[in-house]
Each structure stands twice: as C-alpha cells, then as structure tokens.
Short mmCIF file of C-alpha atoms in Angstrom, two decimals:
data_model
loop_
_atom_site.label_atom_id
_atom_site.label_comp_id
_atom_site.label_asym_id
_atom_site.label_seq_id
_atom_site.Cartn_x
_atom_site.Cartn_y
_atom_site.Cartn_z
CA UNK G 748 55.34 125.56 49.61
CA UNK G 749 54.14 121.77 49.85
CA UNK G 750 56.18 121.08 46.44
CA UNK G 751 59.28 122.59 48.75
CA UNK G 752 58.59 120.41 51.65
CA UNK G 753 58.03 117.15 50.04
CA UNK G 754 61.76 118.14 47.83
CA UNK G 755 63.58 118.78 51.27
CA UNK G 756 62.55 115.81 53.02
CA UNK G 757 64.55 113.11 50.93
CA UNK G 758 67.18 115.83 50.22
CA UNK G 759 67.34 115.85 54.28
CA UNK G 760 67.53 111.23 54.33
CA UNK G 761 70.22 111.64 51.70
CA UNK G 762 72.35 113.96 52.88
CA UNK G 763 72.33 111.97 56.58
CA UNK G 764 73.10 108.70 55.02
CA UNK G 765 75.22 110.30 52.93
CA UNK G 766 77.27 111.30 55.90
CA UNK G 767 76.83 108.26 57.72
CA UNK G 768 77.97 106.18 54.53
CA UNK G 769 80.78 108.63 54.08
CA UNK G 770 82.25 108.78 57.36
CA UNK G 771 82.45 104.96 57.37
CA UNK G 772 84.83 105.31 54.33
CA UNK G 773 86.67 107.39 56.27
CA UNK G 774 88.97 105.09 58.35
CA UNK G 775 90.34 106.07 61.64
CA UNK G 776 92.44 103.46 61.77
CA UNK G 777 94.44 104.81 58.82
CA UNK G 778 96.83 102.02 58.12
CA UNK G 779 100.68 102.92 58.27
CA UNK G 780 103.47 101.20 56.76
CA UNK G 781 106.14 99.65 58.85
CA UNK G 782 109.26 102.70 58.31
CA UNK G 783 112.26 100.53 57.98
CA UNK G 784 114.89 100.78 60.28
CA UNK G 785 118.40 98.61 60.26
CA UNK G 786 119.90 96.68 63.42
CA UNK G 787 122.38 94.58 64.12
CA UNK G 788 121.66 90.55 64.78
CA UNK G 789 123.29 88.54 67.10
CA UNK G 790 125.25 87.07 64.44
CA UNK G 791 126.73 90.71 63.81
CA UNK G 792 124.74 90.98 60.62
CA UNK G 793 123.78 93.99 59.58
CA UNK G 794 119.73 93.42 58.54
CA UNK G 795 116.51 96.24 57.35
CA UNK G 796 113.16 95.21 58.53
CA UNK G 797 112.13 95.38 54.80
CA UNK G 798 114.55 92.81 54.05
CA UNK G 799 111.78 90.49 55.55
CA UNK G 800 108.82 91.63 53.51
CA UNK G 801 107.23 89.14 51.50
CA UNK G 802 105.88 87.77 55.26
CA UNK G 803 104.23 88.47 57.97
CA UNK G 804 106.30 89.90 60.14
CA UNK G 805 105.80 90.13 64.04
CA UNK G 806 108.08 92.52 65.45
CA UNK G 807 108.71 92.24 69.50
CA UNK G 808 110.42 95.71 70.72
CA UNK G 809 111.91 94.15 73.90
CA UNK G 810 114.57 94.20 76.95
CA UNK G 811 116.19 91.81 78.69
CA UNK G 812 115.86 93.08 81.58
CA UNK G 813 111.98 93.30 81.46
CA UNK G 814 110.12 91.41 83.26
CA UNK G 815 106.65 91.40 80.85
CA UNK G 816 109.45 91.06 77.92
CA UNK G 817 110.70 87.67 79.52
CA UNK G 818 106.94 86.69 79.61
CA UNK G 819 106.38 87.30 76.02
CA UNK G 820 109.18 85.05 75.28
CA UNK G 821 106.57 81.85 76.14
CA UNK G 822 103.96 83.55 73.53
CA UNK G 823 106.37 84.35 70.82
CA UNK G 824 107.39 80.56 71.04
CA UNK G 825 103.97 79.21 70.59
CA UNK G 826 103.73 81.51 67.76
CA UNK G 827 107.19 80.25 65.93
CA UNK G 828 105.82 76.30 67.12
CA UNK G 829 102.71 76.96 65.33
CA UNK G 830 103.31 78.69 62.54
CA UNK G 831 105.55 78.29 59.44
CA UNK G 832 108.75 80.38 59.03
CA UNK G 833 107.65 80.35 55.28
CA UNK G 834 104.42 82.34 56.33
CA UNK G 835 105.70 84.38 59.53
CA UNK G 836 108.86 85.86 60.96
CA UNK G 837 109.08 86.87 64.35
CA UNK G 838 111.90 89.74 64.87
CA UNK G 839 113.03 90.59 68.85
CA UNK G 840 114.58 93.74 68.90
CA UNK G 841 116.44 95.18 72.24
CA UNK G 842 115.83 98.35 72.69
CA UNK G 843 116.63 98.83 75.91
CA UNK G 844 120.65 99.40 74.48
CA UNK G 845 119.97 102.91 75.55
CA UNK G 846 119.96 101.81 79.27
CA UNK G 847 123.04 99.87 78.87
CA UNK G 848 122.00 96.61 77.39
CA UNK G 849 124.73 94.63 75.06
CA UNK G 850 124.23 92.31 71.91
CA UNK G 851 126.35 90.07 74.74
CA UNK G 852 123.80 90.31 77.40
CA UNK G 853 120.81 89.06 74.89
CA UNK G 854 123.04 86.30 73.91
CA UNK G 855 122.84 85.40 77.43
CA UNK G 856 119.42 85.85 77.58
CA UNK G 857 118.90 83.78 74.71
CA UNK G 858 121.41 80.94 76.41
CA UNK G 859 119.22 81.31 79.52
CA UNK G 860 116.37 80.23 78.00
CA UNK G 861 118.31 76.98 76.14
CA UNK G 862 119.57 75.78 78.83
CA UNK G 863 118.02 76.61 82.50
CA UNK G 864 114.51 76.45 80.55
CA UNK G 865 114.83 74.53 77.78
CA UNK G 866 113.30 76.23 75.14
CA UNK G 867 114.78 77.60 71.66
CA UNK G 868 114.14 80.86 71.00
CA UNK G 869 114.63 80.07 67.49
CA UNK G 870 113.91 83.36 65.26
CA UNK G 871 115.69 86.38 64.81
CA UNK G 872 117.26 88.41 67.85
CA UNK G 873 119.13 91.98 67.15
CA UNK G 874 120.03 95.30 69.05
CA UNK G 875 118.85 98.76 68.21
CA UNK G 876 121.71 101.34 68.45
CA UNK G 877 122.96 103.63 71.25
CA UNK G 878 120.59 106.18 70.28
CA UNK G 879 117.70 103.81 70.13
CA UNK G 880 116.97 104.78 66.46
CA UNK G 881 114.38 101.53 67.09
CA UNK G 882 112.95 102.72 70.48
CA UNK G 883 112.46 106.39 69.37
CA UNK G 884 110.41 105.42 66.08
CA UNK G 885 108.93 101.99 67.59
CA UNK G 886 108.79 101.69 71.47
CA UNK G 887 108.69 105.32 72.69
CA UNK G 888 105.94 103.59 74.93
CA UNK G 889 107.43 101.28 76.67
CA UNK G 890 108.69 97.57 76.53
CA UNK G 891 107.53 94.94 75.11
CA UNK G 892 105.88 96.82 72.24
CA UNK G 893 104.62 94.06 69.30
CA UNK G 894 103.68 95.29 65.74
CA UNK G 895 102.31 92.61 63.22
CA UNK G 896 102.69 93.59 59.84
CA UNK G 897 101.27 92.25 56.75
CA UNK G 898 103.33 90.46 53.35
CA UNK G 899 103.59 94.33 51.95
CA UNK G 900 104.89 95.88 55.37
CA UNK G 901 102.05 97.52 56.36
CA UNK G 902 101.36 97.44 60.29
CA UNK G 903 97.86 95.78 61.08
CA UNK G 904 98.22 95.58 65.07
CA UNK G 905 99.91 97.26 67.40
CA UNK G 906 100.16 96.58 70.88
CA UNK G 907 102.21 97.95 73.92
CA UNK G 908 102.65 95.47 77.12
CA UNK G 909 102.31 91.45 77.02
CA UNK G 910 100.34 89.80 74.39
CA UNK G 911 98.60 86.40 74.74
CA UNK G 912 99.61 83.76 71.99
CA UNK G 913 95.65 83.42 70.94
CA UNK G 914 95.41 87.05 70.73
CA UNK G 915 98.39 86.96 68.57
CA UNK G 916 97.34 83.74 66.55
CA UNK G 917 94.06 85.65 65.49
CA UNK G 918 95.29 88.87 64.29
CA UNK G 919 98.41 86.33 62.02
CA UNK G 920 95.10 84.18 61.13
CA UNK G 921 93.40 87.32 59.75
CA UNK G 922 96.34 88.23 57.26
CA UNK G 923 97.11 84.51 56.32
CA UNK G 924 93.49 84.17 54.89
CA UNK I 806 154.89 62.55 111.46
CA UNK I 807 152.59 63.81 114.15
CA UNK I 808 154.12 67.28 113.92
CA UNK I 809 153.56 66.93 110.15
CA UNK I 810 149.99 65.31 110.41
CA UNK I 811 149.25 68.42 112.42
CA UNK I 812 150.84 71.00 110.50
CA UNK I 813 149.17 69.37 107.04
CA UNK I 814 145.42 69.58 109.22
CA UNK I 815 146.57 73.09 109.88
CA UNK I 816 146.92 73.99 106.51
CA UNK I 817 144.06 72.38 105.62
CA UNK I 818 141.88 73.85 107.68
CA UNK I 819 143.35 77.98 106.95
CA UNK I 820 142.99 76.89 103.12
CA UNK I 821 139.63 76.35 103.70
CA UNK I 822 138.88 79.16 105.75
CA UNK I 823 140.78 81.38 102.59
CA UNK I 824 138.15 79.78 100.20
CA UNK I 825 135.55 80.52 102.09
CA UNK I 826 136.74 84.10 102.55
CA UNK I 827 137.13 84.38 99.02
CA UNK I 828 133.39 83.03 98.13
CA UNK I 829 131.52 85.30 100.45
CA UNK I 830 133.40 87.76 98.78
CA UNK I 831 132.98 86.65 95.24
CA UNK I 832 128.92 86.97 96.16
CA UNK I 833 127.62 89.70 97.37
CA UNK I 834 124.17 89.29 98.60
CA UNK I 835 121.39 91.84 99.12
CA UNK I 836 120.65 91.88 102.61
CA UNK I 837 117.77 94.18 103.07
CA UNK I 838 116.38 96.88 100.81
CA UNK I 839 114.29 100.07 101.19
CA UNK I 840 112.78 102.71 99.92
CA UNK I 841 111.26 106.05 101.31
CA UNK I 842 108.81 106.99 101.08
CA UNK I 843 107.65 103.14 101.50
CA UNK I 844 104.58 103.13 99.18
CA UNK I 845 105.58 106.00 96.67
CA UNK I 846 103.10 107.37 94.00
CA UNK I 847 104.12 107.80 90.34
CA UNK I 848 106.20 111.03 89.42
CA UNK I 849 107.69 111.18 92.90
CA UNK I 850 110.93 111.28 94.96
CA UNK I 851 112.30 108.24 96.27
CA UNK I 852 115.33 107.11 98.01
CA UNK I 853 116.68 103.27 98.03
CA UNK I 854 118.61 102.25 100.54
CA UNK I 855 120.46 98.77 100.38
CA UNK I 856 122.51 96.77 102.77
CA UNK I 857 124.22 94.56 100.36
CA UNK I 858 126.55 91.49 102.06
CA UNK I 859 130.00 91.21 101.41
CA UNK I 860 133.69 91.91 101.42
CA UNK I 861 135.58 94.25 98.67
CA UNK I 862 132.86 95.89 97.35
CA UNK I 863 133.83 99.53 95.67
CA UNK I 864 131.11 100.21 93.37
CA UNK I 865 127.29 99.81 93.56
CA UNK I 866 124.86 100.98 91.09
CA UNK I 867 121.48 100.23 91.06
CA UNK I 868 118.91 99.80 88.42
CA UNK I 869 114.82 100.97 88.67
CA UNK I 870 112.35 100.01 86.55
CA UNK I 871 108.85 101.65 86.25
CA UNK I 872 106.14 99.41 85.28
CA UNK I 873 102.58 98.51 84.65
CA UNK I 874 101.35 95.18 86.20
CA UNK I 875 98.52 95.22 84.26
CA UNK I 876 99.52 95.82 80.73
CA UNK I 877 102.37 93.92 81.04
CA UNK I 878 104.73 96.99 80.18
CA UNK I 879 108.07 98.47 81.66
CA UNK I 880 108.09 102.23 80.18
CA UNK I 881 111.90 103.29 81.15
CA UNK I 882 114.75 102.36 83.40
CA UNK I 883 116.93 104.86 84.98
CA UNK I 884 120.50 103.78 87.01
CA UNK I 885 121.79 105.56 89.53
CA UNK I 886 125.79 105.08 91.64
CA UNK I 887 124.77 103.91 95.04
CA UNK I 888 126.28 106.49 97.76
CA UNK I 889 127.38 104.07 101.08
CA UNK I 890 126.51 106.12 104.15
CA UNK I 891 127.84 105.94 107.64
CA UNK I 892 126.12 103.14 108.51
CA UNK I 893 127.63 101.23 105.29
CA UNK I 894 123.97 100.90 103.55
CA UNK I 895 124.16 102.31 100.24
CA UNK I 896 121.84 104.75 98.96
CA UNK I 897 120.53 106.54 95.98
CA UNK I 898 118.00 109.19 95.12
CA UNK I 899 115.47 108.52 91.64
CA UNK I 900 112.94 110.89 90.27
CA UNK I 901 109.99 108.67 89.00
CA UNK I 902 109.01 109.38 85.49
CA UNK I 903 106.14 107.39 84.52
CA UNK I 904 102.72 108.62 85.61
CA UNK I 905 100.86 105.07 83.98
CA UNK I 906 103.66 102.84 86.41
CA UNK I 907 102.59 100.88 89.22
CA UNK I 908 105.27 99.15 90.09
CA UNK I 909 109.00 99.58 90.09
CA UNK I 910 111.67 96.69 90.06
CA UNK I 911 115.23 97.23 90.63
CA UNK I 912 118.54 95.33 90.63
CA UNK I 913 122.25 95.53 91.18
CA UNK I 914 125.28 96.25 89.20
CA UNK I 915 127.88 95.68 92.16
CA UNK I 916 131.92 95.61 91.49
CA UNK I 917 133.14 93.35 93.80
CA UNK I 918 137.13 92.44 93.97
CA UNK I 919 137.52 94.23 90.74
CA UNK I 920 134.93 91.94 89.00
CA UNK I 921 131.36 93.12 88.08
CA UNK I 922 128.25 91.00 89.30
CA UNK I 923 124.60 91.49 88.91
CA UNK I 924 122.18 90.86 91.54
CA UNK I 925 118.83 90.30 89.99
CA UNK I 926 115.56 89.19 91.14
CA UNK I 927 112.20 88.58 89.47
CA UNK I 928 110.51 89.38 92.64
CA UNK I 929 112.21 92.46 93.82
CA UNK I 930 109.64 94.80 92.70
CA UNK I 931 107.81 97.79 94.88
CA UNK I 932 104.02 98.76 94.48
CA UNK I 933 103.48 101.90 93.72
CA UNK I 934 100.88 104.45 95.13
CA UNK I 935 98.07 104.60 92.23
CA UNK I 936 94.94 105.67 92.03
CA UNK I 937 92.11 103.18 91.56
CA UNK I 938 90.52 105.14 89.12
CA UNK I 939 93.76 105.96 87.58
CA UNK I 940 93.27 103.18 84.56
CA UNK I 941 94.92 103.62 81.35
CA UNK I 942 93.46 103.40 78.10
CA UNK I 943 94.45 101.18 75.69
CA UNK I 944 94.72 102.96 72.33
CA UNK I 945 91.24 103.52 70.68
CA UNK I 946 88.69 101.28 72.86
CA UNK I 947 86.63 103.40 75.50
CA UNK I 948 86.83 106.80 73.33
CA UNK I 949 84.08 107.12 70.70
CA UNK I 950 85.24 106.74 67.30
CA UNK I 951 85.05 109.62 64.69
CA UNK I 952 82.31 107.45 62.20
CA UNK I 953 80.00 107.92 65.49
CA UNK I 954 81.21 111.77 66.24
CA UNK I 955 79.68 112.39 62.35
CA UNK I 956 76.51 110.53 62.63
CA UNK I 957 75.84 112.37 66.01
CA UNK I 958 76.36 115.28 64.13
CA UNK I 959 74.24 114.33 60.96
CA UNK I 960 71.28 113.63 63.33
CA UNK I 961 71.29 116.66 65.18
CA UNK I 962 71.38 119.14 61.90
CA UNK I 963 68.69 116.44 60.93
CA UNK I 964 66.71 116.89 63.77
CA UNK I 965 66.78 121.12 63.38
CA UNK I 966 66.28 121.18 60.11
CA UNK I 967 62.69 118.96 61.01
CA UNK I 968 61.48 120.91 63.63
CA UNK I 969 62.58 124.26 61.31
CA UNK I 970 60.25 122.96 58.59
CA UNK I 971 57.60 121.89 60.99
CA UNK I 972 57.18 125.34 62.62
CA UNK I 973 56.17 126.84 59.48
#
C-alpha cells in the first residue's frame, strides 16, 4: 500500500503538468488565413487580396460615410508615411456598397482628403460588390474593421472600430522582425 | 436715357432677385431636426422629423447610422423616403438594429430642382439610451481563456485525488 502511494503521487504531478503543458500547445487563438476575395479598384482593375501576398498586408474594411472610418484615414497615413510599400500594403475596401455607396463617391472621398485636407491617401482604394461578398466574409461587424496579415496571408490581428497608428505600428513591428 | 438708366436698374435688380431665387433653391438647408422618442435606446422605434429649407424639393430620403462612440465603429446604415406631413416637415419611421450602438448619425439625400444634393454633417449625430453597464467586449480580453479553464480543471481532479488517498 505505501509502494502504491509513493507510485501515484508523481503519476498525479505528471499528469497536471502534463495538462497544463498541453493545454498551452493548444492555441485559442488558432490562426486563420486571410480567404481571398476579388474587388474592384478605383482604377477599375479587377485585383485578389492574394495578389498582394509576399507583404504585410493591412486591410481597412471601410465606408465613406463613416465617421470612425474617416478617422482611421489619419492612422492609415502614418502607417503608409512610416513604413515601406516594399514591406507593407495597406488595402481600403468600401463595403458599405450595400447601402448605396459608389466607386464614384470614394473617389470623392479620396479627392476630399487631397485637396480640402491636404493629405494623399496614397495606397490602394477598391469597392466590394452589391452583395458585399467583402462585408459578409470580412466586416459582418461593423465599419472600420482592420485585419493585418502576415507575408504568407495569414491574419495576425483583427480589430473592429478605430485603431491608433502605435497600436498598429506594433502589431506590423512584430511580423517585420 | 433716364427712362433707359431706369429700366437697365430695373433689370438689374429682378436679375438679381432671380439668382437669388435660384440659389436658395439650389441649397436646401436643414432647418431643424427631431426625433421621438428624444433619447431612444438601442433596438427601438424612432421617428425623424426634418424641416429642411428650400424651394422645389420632391424627394427626401434620409440616411441613419448606428454607432459605437467608444469603439470607434458604425455597425449598419439603413435609408428610409422621407414622408412631408401637413405641416411640410418630413418624416420617417426606422427600426434600430444594433443593440452595441450608442449613437446614431444621419444625413440627407434631397432632390432638389431635379438635381440630387447631400446634406451631411459630422456633428449631426443623436445619443442613444444605453445602459452604463451595457459595455461590450472586445473579442477575447475579460473572458478566461481555455489554457486557464484546463489547469482549473487539472487542479481540482488533483486536489480529489489527494484528499482520496489521504483518507485511507
């Protein structure tokens, strides 16, 4: 009976770090890769988001007429002034095309910015479709959604609502290094 | 030449009051706008009401956004043909969708002399009723993760199996 006792005890240690160890291997934050979708740029180019793999990619699901989307605007600037188009690629979708938003109205949008504001918002703009092919798979919670996805198009943050530029920064920091 | 001098002033003066006739019309302007009940509360009935200025307008259609001040998120939009009543305010009826919104802000699609104009404004918004303890939860933080669900778990069968063995 003692022999039994002192053979449970460790038995008992190992199996409990065993599980502890174990679970940790389990990830909960199982990581998902970007599905690719196709839009439509402002330059009537038909484009796939894996077309842009090979960078990071951050990936603004927007509307034009949101008022945190016209916010992010200033932080997706600092991002494209401080960081390399060779290294990142920032992609503004509109998704709101589904409540009646036009390729024409970004344009404007865009314009807006040039010349009331002066500031280029000089990366890659494009619509969704009229179903919101985009919105259903990427934004079904609301606008501005941001994804930033690694060289391999895998999705390492997600975030739904305005995003600060250092926030941002960090998480493009983490994947450059 | 004073009958002309006069006659020239008087044109003047009716061209100018045409142009100006024809700007006030060109811009419609929102003149007051309301909504009942005043402070609504997510997933509720509301009805807007706007007196919007000007001459020649046929169509009105508003826009409502729902909103989150402090996630910096609109969730959905919905539009809705403005209805002018007898006392020429025009008026619409929305369902609210979103129960995380606390805010909605709204703007104008107005056809005016056959042309379309927007009326927009950052700071048209309306605060919604919300509770103060109704704070949303951003993704995983605040909920506890599985890794701690197991070792909770691994302790506890642990902890029985100790006392089993003691007992004896």
């Amino acid at each position: 009976m003692i022999i039994r006792s002192i053979d449970k005890k460790p038995i008992l240690v190992v199996t409990i770090l065993s599980l502890f160890l174990l679970s940790g291997c389990l990830d909960s934050s199982v990581e998902i890769k970007g599905e690719d979708f196709t839009f439509i740029t402002l330059d009537g180019e038909e484009k796939h988001l894996s077309d842009f793999y090979g960078k990071i990619i951050v990936l603004d699901l927007m509307g034009v007429n949101c008022g945190p989307c016209f916010n992010q605007m200033f932080e997706l600037k600092s991002v494209s002034e401080n960081y390399s188009s060779d290294d990142v690629t920032i992609i503004s979708i509109d998704v709101w095309i589904t409540y009646g938003e036009t390729s024409e109205l970004l344009q404007s949008y865009l314009e807006y910015f040039n010349q009331e504001l002066g500031i280029d918002l000089d990366w890659i703009f494009g619509v969704d479709d009229t179903e919101g092919s985009i919105q259903n798979k990427y934004a079904t919670s609301g606008v501005p959604t941001l994804y930033i996805l690694n060289k391999n198009g895998k999705i390492k943050y997600t975030n739904v609502g305005y995003e600060e530029y250092s926030t941002l920064a960090s998480e493009i920091d983490k994947l450059l290094s | 030449m004073k009958n002309k001098k006069q006659n020239f002033l008087l044109l003047l003066i009716i061209a100018g009051i045409y142009v100006s006739t024809i700007s006030v019309a060109a811009d419609p302007t929102l003149e007051s706008f309301s909504i009942d009940p005043e402070k609504p509360a997510p997933l509720s009935d509301i009805t807007v009401t706007a007196d919007i200025g000007g001459e020649g307008i046929t169509a009105v259609v508003v826009h409502i956004k729902e909103c989150n001040k402090a996630q910096g998120v609109c969730f959905s939009q919905q539009s809705g043909t403005m209805t002018e009543s007898e006392t020429e305010e025009f008026q619409a009826q929305f369902t609210l969708k979103e129960d995380k919104a606390d805010y909605i802000q709204y703007y104008f699609d107005i056809t005016i002399n056959g042309d379309e104009v927007r009326l927009l404004d950052d700071s048209w918004t309306i605060d919604l009723l919300v509770d103060s303890n109704n704070n949303t939860s951003n993704g995983d933080n605040g909920t506890p993760g599985f890794e701690l669900i197991i070792l909770i778990i691994a302790i506890g069968v642990g902890f029985i199996l100790f006392r089993k063995k003691r007992l004896r």
